[in-house]
Short mmCIF file of C-alpha atoms and ligand atoms in Angstrom, two decimals:
data_model
loop_
_atom_site.label_atom_id
_atom_site.label_comp_id
_atom_site.label_asym_id
_atom_site.label_seq_id
_atom_site.Cartn_x
_atom_site.Cartn_y
_atom_site.Cartn_z
CA UNK A 962 26.63 23.88 20.99
CA UNK A 963 24.77 25.95 18.35
CA UNK A 964 21.09 26.08 18.61
CA UNK A 965 18.60 27.82 16.21
CA UNK A 966 14.92 27.88 16.11
CA UNK A 967 12.42 29.12 13.51
CA UNK A 968 8.70 28.90 12.62
CA UNK A 969 7.35 27.62 9.19
CA UNK A 970 3.82 28.35 7.92
CA UNK A 971 3.39 25.76 5.25
CA UNK A 972 4.70 22.28 4.28
CA UNK A 973 6.62 23.96 1.43
CA UNK A 974 8.36 26.21 3.82
CA UNK A 975 9.31 23.26 6.03
CA UNK A 976 10.58 21.44 2.89
CA UNK A 977 12.67 24.64 2.03
CA UNK A 978 14.17 24.66 5.45
CA UNK A 979 15.00 20.86 5.02
CA UNK A 980 16.88 21.73 2.02
CA UNK A 981 18.96 24.28 3.75
CA UNK A 982 19.74 21.76 6.50
CA UNK A 983 20.76 19.18 3.89
CA UNK A 984 22.95 21.66 2.00
CA UNK A 985 24.89 22.17 5.29
CA UNK A 986 25.10 18.42 6.13
CA UNK A 987 28.00 16.06 5.26
CA UNK A 988 28.34 12.48 6.36
CA UNK A 989 28.87 10.99 8.79
CA UNK A 990 25.96 12.71 10.47
CA UNK A 991 23.01 11.57 12.59
CA UNK A 992 19.85 13.63 12.27
CA UNK A 993 17.43 12.98 15.20
CA UNK A 994 13.92 14.14 14.60
CA UNK A 995 11.50 14.42 17.49
CA UNK A 996 7.88 15.59 17.79
CA UNK A 997 4.26 14.47 17.60
CA UNK A 998 2.42 12.88 14.70
CA UNK A 999 1.99 15.31 11.90
CA UNK A 1000 4.56 17.71 13.35
CA UNK A 1001 6.41 17.58 10.01
CA UNK A 1002 9.25 15.15 10.45
CA UNK A 1003 8.73 13.38 7.14
CA UNK A 1004 8.15 16.71 5.41
CA UNK A 1005 11.37 18.13 6.64
CA UNK A 1006 13.16 14.94 5.64
CA UNK A 1007 11.89 15.42 2.11
CA UNK A 1008 13.93 18.65 1.89
CA UNK A 1009 16.98 17.19 3.58
CA UNK A 1010 17.11 14.14 1.32
CA UNK A 1011 16.45 15.93 -1.86
CA UNK A 1012 19.05 18.57 -1.32
CA UNK A 1013 21.48 15.80 -0.52
CA UNK A 1014 20.79 14.42 -4.06
CA UNK A 1015 19.84 11.09 -2.51
CA UNK A 1016 16.35 10.84 -3.75
CA UNK A 1017 13.48 13.03 -5.16
CA UNK A 1018 11.28 14.76 -2.64
CA UNK A 1019 8.17 12.76 -3.81
CA UNK A 1020 10.08 9.45 -3.37
CA UNK A 1021 10.76 10.20 0.31
CA UNK A 1022 7.96 8.68 2.50
CA UNK A 1023 7.69 7.60 6.04
CA UNK A 1024 9.19 4.20 6.48
CA UNK A 1025 6.46 3.42 8.93
CA UNK A 1026 6.16 -0.27 8.14
CA UNK A 1027 9.63 -1.15 6.80
CA UNK A 1028 11.15 1.17 9.51
CA UNK A 1029 14.28 1.89 7.39
CA UNK A 1030 14.51 3.41 3.84
CA UNK A 1031 17.79 3.65 2.03
CA UNK A 1032 18.34 6.39 -0.56
CA UNK A 1033 21.50 6.40 -2.48
CA UNK A 1034 22.44 9.18 -5.03
CA UNK A 1035 24.94 11.80 -4.60
CA UNK A 1036 24.97 10.87 -0.92
CA UNK A 1037 23.99 7.80 1.03
CA UNK A 1038 21.03 8.48 3.38
CA UNK A 1039 19.17 6.15 5.63
CA UNK A 1040 15.71 7.19 6.77
CA UNK A 1041 14.55 5.45 9.94
CA UNK A 1042 11.03 5.67 11.52
CA UNK A 1043 10.85 4.25 15.09
CA UNK A 1044 7.07 4.95 15.57
CA UNK A 1045 6.25 1.29 15.57
CA UNK A 1046 9.30 0.02 17.25
CA UNK A 1047 8.46 -2.40 20.16
CA UNK A 1048 11.06 -3.03 22.74
CA UNK A 1049 14.88 -3.29 22.58
CA UNK A 1050 14.86 -6.71 20.97
CA UNK A 1051 12.84 -5.28 18.12
CA UNK A 1052 15.34 -2.44 17.84
CA UNK A 1053 18.33 -4.85 17.72
CA UNK A 1054 16.90 -6.64 14.67
CA UNK A 1055 17.02 -3.34 12.82
CA UNK A 1056 20.80 -3.24 12.79
CA UNK A 1057 21.00 0.60 13.21
CA UNK A 1058 24.34 0.22 14.86
CA UNK A 1059 25.75 -1.33 11.62
CA UNK A 1060 25.05 1.92 9.83
CA UNK A 1061 27.64 3.67 11.83
CA UNK A 1062 30.34 1.85 9.95
CA UNK A 1063 29.19 3.55 6.72
CA UNK A 1064 29.86 7.01 5.44
CA UNK A 1065 26.15 8.03 5.56
CA UNK A 1066 23.69 10.43 6.81
CA UNK A 1067 21.18 8.71 9.04
CA UNK A 1068 17.78 10.52 9.65
CA UNK A 1069 15.69 9.11 12.49
CA UNK A 1070 11.97 9.96 13.02
CA UNK A 1071 10.68 9.38 16.58
CA UNK A 1072 14.23 9.66 17.82
CA UNK A 1073 12.76 9.87 21.39
CA UNK A 1074 12.70 6.08 21.00
CA UNK A 1075 16.25 5.67 20.01
CA UNK A 1076 18.02 3.58 22.75
CA UNK A 1077 21.60 4.31 21.93
CA UNK A 1078 24.22 6.91 21.71
CA UNK A 1079 26.03 7.56 18.54
CA UNK A 1080 29.70 8.16 17.98
CA UNK A 1081 28.70 10.60 15.22
CA UNK A 1082 28.05 14.31 15.29
CA UNK A 1083 24.42 14.99 15.41
CA UNK A 1084 21.60 17.47 14.63
CA UNK A 1085 18.82 17.22 17.30
CA UNK A 1086 15.69 18.69 15.57
CA UNK A 1087 12.41 19.10 17.49
CA UNK A 1088 9.23 19.95 15.73
CA UNK A 1089 6.01 21.16 17.30
CA UNK A 1090 2.62 22.24 16.24
CA UNK A 1091 2.20 26.10 16.64
CA UNK A 1092 -1.38 26.50 15.47
CA UNK A 1093 -3.02 25.67 12.04
CA UNK A 1094 -0.11 25.22 9.53
CA UNK A 1095 2.56 26.81 11.83
CA UNK A 1096 5.35 24.53 13.10
CA UNK A 1097 8.03 25.62 15.45
CA UNK A 1098 11.30 23.95 14.56
CA UNK A 1099 14.43 23.83 16.85
CA UNK A 1100 17.79 22.72 15.71
CA UNK A 1101 20.71 21.88 17.98
CA UNK A 1102 24.12 20.83 16.84
CA UNK A 1103 25.83 18.15 18.96
CA UNK A 1104 29.54 17.52 18.29
CA UNK A 1105 30.79 13.88 17.93
CA UNK A 1106 31.11 12.02 21.29
CA UNK A 1107 34.80 11.41 22.37
P1 ADP B 269 5.34 13.50 10.88
O1 ADP B 269 6.37 12.79 10.04
O2 ADP B 269 5.99 14.38 11.94
O3 ADP B 269 4.32 12.62 11.45
P2 ADP B 269 4.44 14.65 8.40
O4 ADP B 269 5.60 15.46 7.78
O5 ADP B 269 4.19 13.27 7.76
O6 ADP B 269 4.60 14.57 9.94
O7 ADP B 269 3.05 15.43 8.17
C1 ADP B 269 2.87 16.82 8.39
C2 ADP B 269 1.59 17.18 7.85
O8 ADP B 269 1.30 18.48 8.26
C3 ADP B 269 1.54 17.14 6.33
O9 ADP B 269 0.27 16.69 6.06
C4 ADP B 269 1.75 18.48 5.97
O10 ADP B 269 1.12 18.83 4.78
C5 ADP B 269 1.05 19.27 7.09
N1 ADP B 269 1.65 20.56 7.38
C6 ADP B 269 0.87 21.77 7.49
N2 ADP B 269 1.82 22.80 7.78
C7 ADP B 269 2.97 22.27 7.82
C8 ADP B 269 4.23 22.89 8.12
N3 ADP B 269 4.42 24.21 8.40
N4 ADP B 269 5.33 22.07 8.03
C9 ADP B 269 5.17 20.77 7.84
N5 ADP B 269 4.03 20.18 7.53
C10 ADP B 269 3.00 20.91 7.60
MG1 MG B 270 6.72 10.68 9.62
#
């Protein structure tokens, strides 16, 4: 299981790291983002989604109220935000499990709240504040479950 970590010092740098991650990603893939409010989950997602050619950076926003955004361009990307998810019943109505039958990249913010295991390979990305505009970002690759 490969693991890498790095520190960024601006949102632009985090977006650039997101682009690198997107460039190395191919569907099917689950990208699980964890970390506090303001840690940079949506910012990193902007880079990932734009380098996948699924949407422009400025069109990627946190799906805080709708919970799921769908971006389809060169790749199909779903962007999920579980910040406001209530209980499991709430989660079931989202239909996340149905996404696993598509050839997509699924990015989940607040992945700490995801109550399921996926059959797909995954990238576990944890972001944390490291003072002012610094963010510590750890990326762990998890192979598909067998
Ligand atoms: P989250 O989705 O984790 O709640 P956002 O990406 O929406 O976080 O917000 C991160 C905020 O922190 C933005 O306002 C961004 O401009 C700011 N910021 C400052 N430094 C960084 C950095 N190094 N990486 C990411 N965002 C940063
Ligand atoms: Mg967010």
